[in-house]
Short mmCIF file of C-alpha atoms and ligand atoms in Angstrom, two decimals:
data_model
loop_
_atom_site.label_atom_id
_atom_site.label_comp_id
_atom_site.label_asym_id
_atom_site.label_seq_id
_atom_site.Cartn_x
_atom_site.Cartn_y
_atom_site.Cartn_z
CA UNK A 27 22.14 186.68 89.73
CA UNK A 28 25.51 187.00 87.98
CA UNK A 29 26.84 189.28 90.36
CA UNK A 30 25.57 187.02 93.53
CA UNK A 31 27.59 183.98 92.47
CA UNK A 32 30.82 184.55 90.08
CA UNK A 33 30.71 182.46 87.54
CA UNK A 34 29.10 179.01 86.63
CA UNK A 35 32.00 176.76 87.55
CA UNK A 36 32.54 177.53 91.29
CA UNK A 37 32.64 175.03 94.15
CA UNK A 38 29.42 174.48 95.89
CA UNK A 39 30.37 176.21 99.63
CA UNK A 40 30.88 179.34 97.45
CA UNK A 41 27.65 178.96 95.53
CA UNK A 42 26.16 178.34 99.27
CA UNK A 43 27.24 181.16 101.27
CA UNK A 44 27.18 183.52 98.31
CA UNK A 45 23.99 183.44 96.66
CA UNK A 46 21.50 185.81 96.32
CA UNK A 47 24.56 188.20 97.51
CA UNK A 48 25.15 191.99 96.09
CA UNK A 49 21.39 191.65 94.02
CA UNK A 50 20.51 194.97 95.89
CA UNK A 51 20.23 197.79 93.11
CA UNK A 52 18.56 200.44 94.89
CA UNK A 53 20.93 200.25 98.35
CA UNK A 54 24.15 198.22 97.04
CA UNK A 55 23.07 196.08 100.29
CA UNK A 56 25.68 192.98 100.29
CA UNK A 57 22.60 190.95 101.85
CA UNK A 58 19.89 190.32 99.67
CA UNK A 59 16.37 192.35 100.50
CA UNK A 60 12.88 190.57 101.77
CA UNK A 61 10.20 191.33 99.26
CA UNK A 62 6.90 190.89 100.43
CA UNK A 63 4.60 192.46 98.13
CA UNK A 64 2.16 190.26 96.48
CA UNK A 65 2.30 192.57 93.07
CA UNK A 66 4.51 194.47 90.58
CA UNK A 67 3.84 197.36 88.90
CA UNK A 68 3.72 197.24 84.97
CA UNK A 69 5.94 199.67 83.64
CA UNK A 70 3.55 200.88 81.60
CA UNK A 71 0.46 199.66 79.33
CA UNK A 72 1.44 196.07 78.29
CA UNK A 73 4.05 195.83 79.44
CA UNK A 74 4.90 193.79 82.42
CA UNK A 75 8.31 193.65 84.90
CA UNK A 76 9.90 190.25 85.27
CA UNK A 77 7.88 189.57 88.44
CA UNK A 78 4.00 190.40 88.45
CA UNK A 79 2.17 188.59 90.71
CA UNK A 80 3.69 186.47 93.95
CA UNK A 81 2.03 183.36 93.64
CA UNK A 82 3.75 183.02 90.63
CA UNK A 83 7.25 184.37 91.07
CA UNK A 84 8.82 186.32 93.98
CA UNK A 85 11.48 187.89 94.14
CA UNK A 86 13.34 186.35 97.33
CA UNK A 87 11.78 183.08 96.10
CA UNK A 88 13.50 183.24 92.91
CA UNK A 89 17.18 183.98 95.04
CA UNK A 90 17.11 180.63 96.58
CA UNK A 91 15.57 178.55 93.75
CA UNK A 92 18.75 179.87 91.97
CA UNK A 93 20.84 179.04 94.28
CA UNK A 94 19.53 175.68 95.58
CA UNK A 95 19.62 174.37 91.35
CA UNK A 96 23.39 175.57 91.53
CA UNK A 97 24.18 173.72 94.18
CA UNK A 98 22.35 170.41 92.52
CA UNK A 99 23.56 170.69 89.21
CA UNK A 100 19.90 171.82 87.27
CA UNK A 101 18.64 174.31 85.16
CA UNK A 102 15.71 175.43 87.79
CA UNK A 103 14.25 174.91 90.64
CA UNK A 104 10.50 175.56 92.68
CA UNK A 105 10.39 176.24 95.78
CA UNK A 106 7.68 174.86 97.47
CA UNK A 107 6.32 175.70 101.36
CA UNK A 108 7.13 171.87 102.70
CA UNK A 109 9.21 168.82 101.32
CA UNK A 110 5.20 167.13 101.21
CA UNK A 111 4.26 169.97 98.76
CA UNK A 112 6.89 169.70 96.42
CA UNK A 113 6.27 165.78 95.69
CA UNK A 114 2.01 166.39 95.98
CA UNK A 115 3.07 169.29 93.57
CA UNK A 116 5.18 166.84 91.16
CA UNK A 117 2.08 164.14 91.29
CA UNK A 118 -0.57 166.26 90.04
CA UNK A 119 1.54 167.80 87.11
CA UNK A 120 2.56 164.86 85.86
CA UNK A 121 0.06 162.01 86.96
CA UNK A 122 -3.47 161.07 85.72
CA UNK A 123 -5.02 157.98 87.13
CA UNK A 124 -4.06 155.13 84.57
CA UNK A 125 -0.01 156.43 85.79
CA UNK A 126 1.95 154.48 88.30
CA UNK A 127 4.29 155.26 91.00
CA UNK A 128 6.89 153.24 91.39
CA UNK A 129 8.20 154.21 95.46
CA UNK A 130 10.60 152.34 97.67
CA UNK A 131 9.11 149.92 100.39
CA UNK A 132 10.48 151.83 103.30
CA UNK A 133 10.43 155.64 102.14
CA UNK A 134 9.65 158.83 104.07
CA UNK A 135 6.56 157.99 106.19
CA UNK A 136 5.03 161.08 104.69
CA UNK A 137 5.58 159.99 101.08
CA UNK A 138 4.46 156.67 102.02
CA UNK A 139 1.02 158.37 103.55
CA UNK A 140 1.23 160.70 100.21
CA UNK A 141 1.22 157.93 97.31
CA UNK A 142 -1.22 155.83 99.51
CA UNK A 143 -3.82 157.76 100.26
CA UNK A 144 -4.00 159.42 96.48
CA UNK A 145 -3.56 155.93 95.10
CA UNK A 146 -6.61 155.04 96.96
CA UNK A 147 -8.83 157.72 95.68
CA UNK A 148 -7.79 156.82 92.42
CA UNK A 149 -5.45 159.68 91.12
CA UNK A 150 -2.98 157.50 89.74
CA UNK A 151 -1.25 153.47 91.09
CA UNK A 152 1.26 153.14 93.32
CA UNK A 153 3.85 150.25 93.79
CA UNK A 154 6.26 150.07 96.86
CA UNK A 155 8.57 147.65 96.25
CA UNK A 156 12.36 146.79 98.04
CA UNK A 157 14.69 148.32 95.17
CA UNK A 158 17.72 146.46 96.38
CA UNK A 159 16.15 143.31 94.93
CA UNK A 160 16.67 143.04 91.36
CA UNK A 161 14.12 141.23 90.54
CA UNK A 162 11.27 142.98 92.54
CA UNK A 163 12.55 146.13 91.16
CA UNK A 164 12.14 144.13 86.94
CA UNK A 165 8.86 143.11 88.12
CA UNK A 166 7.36 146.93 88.76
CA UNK A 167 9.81 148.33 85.96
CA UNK A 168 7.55 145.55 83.63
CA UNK A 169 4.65 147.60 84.77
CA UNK A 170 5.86 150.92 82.84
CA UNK A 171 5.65 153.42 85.66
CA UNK A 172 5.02 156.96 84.73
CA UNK A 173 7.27 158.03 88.09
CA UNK A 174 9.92 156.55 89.78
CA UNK A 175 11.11 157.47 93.46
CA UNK A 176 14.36 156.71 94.66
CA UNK A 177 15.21 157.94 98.16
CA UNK A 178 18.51 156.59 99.43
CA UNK A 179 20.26 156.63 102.03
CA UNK A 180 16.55 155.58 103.05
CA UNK A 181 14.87 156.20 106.42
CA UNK A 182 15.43 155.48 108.99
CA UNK A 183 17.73 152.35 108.65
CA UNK A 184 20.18 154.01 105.99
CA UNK A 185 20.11 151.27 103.40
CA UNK A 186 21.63 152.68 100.39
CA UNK A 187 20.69 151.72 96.48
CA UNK A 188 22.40 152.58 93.56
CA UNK A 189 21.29 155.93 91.95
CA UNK A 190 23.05 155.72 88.46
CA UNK A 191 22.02 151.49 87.81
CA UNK A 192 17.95 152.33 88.84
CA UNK A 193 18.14 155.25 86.13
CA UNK A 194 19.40 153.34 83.59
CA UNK A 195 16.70 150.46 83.80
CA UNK A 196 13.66 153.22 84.86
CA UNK A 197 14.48 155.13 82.10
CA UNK A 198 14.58 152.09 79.58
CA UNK A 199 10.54 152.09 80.04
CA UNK A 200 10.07 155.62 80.36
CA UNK A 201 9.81 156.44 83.26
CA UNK A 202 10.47 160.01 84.57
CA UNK A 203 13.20 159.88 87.99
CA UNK A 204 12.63 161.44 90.76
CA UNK A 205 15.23 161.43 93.77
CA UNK A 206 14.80 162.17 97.13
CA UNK A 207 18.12 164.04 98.33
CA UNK A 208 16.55 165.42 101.92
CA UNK A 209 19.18 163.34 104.14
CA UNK A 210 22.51 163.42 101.76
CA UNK A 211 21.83 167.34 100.53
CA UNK A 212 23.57 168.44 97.72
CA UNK A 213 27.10 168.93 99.44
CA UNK A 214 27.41 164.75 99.89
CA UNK A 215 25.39 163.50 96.80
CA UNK A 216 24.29 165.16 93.67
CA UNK A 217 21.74 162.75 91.39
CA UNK A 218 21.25 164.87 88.84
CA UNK A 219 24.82 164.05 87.62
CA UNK A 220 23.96 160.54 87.96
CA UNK A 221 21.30 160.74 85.51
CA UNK A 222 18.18 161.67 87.34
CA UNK A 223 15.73 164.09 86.12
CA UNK A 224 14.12 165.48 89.37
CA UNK A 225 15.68 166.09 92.53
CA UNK A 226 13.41 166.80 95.65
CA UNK A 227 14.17 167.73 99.21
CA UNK A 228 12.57 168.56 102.54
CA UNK A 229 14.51 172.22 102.79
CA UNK A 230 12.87 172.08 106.29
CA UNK A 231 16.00 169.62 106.98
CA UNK A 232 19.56 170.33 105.96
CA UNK A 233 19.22 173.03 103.36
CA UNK A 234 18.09 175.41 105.84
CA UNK A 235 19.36 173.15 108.54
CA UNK A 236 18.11 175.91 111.87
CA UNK A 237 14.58 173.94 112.27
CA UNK A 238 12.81 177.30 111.95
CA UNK A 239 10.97 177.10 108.77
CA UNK A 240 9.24 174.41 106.64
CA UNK A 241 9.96 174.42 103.16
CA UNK A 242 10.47 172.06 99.80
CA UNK A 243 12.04 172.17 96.29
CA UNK A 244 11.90 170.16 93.30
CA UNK A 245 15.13 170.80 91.05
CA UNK A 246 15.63 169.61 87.21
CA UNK A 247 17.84 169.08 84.85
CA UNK A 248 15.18 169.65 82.01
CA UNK A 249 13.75 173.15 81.65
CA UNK A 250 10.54 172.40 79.29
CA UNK A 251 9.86 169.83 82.33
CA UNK A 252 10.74 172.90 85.36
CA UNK A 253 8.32 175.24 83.20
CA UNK A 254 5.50 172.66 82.86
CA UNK A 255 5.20 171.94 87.00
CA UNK A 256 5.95 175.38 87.49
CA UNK A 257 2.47 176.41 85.59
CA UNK A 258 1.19 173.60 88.17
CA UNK A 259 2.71 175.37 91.07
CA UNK A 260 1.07 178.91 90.09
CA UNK A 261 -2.01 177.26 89.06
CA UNK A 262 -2.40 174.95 92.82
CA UNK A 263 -0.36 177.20 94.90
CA UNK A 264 2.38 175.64 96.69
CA UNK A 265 4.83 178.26 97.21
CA UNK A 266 6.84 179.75 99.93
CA UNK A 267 6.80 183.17 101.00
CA UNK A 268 9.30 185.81 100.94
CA UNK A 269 10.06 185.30 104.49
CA UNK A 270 10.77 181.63 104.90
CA UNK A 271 12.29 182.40 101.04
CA UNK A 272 15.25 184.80 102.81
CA UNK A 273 15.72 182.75 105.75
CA UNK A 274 16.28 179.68 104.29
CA UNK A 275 18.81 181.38 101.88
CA UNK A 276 20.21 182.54 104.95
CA UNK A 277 20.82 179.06 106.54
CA UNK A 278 21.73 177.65 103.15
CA UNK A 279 25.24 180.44 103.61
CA UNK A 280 26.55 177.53 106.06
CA UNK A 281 25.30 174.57 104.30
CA UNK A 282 28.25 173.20 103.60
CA UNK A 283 30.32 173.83 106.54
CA UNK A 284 27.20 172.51 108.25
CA UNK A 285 26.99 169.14 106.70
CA UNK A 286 30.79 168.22 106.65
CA UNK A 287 31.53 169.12 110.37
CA UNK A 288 27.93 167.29 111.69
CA UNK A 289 29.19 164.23 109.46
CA UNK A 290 32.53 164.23 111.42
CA UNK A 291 30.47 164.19 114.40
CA UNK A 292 28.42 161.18 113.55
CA UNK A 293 30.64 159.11 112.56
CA UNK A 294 32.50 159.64 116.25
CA UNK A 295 28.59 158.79 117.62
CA UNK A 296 28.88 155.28 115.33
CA UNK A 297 32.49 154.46 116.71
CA UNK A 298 30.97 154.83 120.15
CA UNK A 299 27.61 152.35 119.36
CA UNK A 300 29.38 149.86 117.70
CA UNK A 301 31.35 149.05 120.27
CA UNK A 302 28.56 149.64 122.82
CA UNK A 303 27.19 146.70 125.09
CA UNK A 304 23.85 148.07 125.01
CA UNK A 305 23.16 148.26 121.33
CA UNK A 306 21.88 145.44 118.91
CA UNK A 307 22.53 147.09 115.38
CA UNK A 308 24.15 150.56 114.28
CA UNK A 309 22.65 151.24 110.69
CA UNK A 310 24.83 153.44 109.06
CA UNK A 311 26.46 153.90 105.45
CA UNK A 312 29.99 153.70 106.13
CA UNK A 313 29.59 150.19 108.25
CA UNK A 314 30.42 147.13 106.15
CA UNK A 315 27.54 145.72 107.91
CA UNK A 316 25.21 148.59 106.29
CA UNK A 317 22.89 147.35 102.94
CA UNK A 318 24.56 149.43 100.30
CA UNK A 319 27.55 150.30 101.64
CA UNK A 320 29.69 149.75 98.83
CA UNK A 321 26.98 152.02 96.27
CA UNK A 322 27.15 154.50 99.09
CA UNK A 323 31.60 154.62 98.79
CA UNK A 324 30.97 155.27 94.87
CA UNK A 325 27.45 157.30 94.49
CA UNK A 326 27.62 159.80 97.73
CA UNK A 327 30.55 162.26 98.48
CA UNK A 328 30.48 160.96 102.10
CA UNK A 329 28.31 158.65 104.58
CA UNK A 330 26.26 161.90 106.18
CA UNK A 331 25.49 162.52 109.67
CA UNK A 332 22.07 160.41 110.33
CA UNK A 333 22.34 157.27 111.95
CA UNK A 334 19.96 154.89 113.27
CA UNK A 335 20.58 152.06 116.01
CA UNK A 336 18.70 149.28 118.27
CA UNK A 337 18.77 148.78 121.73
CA UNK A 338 19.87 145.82 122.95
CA UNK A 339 17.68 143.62 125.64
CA UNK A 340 13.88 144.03 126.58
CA UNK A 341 11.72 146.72 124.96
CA UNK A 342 10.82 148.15 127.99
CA UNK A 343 14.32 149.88 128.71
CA UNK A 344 13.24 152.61 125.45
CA UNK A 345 11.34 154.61 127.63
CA UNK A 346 14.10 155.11 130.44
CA UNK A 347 16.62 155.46 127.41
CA UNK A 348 14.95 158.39 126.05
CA UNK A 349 14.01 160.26 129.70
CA UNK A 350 17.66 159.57 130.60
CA UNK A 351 18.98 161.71 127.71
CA UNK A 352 19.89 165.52 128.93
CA UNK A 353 21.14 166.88 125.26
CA UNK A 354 19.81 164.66 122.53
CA UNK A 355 15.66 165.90 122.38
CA UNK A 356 13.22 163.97 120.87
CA UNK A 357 11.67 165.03 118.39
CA UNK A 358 10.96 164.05 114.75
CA UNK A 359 12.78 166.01 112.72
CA UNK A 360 16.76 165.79 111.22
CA UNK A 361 19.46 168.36 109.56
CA UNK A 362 19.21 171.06 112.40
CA UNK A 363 22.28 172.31 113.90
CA UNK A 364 20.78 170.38 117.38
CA UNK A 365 21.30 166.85 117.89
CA UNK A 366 17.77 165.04 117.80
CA UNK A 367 16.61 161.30 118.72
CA UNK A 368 13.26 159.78 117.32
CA UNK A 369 11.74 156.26 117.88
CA UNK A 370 9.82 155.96 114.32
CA UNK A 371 7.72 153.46 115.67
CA UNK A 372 5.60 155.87 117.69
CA UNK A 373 6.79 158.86 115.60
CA UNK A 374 7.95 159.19 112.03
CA UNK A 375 6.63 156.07 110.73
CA UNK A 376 3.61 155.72 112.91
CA UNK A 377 1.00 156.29 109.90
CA UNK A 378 2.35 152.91 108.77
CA UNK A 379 0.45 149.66 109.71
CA UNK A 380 2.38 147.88 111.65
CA UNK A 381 2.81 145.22 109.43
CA UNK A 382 4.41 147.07 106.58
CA UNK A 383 6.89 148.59 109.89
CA UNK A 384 7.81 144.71 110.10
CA UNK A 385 8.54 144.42 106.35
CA UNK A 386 10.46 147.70 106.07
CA UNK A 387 12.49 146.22 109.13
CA UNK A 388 11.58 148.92 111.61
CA UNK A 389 11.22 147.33 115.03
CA UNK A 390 10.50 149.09 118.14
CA UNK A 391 13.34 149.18 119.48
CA UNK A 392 14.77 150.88 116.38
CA UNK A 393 16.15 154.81 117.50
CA UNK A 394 17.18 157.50 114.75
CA UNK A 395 19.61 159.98 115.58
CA UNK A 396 20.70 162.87 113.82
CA UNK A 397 23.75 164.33 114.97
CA UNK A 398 24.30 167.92 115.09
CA UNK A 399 26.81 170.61 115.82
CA UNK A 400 27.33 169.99 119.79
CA UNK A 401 30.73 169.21 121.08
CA UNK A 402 30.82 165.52 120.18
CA UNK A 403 32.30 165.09 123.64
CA UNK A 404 29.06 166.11 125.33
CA UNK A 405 26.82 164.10 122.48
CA UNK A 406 28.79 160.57 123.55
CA UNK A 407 28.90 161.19 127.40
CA UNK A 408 24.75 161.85 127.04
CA UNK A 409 24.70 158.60 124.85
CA UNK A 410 27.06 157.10 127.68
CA UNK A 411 25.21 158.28 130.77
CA UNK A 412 21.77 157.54 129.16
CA UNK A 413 22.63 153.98 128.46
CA UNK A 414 24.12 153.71 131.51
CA UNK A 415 20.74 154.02 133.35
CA UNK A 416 19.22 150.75 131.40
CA UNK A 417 19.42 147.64 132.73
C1 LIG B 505 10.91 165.58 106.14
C2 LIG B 505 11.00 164.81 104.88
C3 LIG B 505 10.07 164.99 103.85
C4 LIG B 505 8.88 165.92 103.99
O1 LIG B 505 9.27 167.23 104.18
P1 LIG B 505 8.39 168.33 104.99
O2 LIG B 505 9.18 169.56 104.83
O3 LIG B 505 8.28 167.84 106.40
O4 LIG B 505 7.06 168.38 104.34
C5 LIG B 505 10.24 164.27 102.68
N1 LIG B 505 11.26 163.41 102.53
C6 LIG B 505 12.17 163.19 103.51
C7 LIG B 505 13.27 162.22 103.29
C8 LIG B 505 12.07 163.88 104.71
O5 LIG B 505 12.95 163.65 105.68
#
């Protein structure tokens, strides 16, 4: 890897569009070769090459786990074949069933589904609780959680907690923390630097940013920690293949460029709402309005490029809303280089009861948009023409 990236203190678009680069012996090929095979030949009698077998280690794997730690600020990273893998992965290395989970009340519907449904076969506890309340927070801290999930700006309303404070008082029981980077990505907010242990994200999302490939990653700062869930990984199997290994390195190249110019673009699409007749509520970090927004000016690098917003009026308008869009597609995904809208009601958060929606503050008319790399004149005159057609 040393002659893929220069040197350890470069900027993180370099680390980005170079990694992996120039690690061709054989050709001198500038772009990194797809290895497929499955096994490695020993060089001889006892003794082994640095790869041997693929469920293990892989070669093309190995490229982007590099990389993706570089860009967060660890020591390793595991690439795993979906964001859901890498957290199922982290559970059953570190978790027996006396262990709790200490989640946020309105995480990633997935997560949410995750800790539940393992919690109720008795794996380990989980407790969701709203960590912008101090004293809710105390209350499952008191508890002594094994694992602590912090996943801000959280989904889909954006609310934003502080990173570095949670830490401090997680860590003063011992618990291990885990953050959930899949909507900042590395290039607007780096935990690990805050003081977090684990990073996760859904690569599926920003990191490879194309919405061609699923994958996950868990990054840390600690490598006795990295080489304890990566005997997990091996032993389970949870890893990506070669394939989905060099495209994602491949989409990683314009990570950064990416990120900063669909930012740009969202925060044109929250000028335009705000102001909008049609709309109840923009959620977004960098409104006053927004929970968090201060943490968010200190903790993240900017305010990112998902948004979330509610229709004013009657509920029945949503449907017309969302047929009356030409460019925005719904669908319920985020981070691709196409602009997407999603009602989590009915989609993303619809494995919730309807009940914990109404605590988490997700109503139906709630929409989450995330912006992508369209002109931003033609993703405000859809916005404009579509709510133009409700009454
Ligand atoms: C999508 C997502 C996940 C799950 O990732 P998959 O790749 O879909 O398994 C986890 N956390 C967040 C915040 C996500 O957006």
């Amino acid at each position: 890897m040393t002659k893929s990236i220069p040197h350890n203190s470069v900027r993180q678009a370099t680390v980005a569009v170079r990694g992996g680069l120039n690690s061709d012996e054989q050709y001198g090929s500038v772009v990194p070769v797809i290895t497929p095979s499955t096994c490695y030949r020993y060089h001889e009698f006892a003794k082994p090459r640095e790869f041997d077998y693929g469920r293990k280690a892989n070669p093309s794997r190995s490229l982007v786990e590099e990389t993706i730690a570089k860009l967060e600020g660890g020591v390793d990273a595991i690439l795993t074949n979906c964001g859901m893998s890498a957290i199922h992965l982290l559970t059953v290395a570190l978790l027996t069933p006396n262990d709790l989970v200490v989640a946020p009340h309105d995480c990633y519907g997935g997560s949410y589904r995750l800790f539940n449904s393992l919690s109720q076969r008795g794996l380990f506890k989980t407790k969701f609780v709203d960590q912008s309340d101090p004293v809710a927070l105390q209350e499952a801290l008191a508890l002594k959680p094994k694992l602590v999930l912090i996943e801000t700006p959280s989904n889909p309303l954006l609310r934003v907690v502080d990173i570095e404070a949670i830490t401090e008082v997680a860590h003063a029981v011992g618990a291990i923390v885990l953050v959930d980077n899949t909507f900042m990505s590395p290039i607007l907010q780096q935990p690990l630097a805050l003081g977090v242990d684990i990073v996760t994200h859904s690569c599926t999302k920003f990191l490879n940013g194309h919405s061609d490939l699923l994958a996950g990653v868990l990054v840390f700062k600690d490598q006795k920690l990295a080489d304890d869930v990566l005997w997990w990984a091996n032993n389970i199997g949870t890893l990506t293949s070669a394939f989905d290994s060099y495209l994602l390195l491949r989409g990683l190249r314009t990570l950064s460029a990416r990120v900063l110019l669909q930012q740009a673009n969202a925060q044109k699409v929250v000028e335009f709402l705000v102001n909008h007749p049609k709309v109840a509520n923009v959620y977004h970090p960098s409104l006053p309005s927004n929970i968090g927004h201060a943490i968010a000016k200190k903790q993240q690098k900017g305010f990112g490029s998902l948004l979330s917003f509610e229709l004013a009026g009657d509920p029945v308008v949503m449907p017309k809303f969302l047929q009356s869009l030409k460019l925005f597609t719904l669908a319920q995904s985020l981070g691709g280089v196409e602009s997407l809208i999603c009602h989590p009601a009915t989609m993303t958060h619809s494995g919730i009861s309807a009940e914990a929606r109404k605590t988490a503050g997700i109503s139906d008319q709630l929409l989450r948009i995330s912006v992508g790399l369209e002109d931003i004149n033609d993703i405000i005159a859809d916005l404009d023409q579509a709510l133009a057609t409700i009454a």
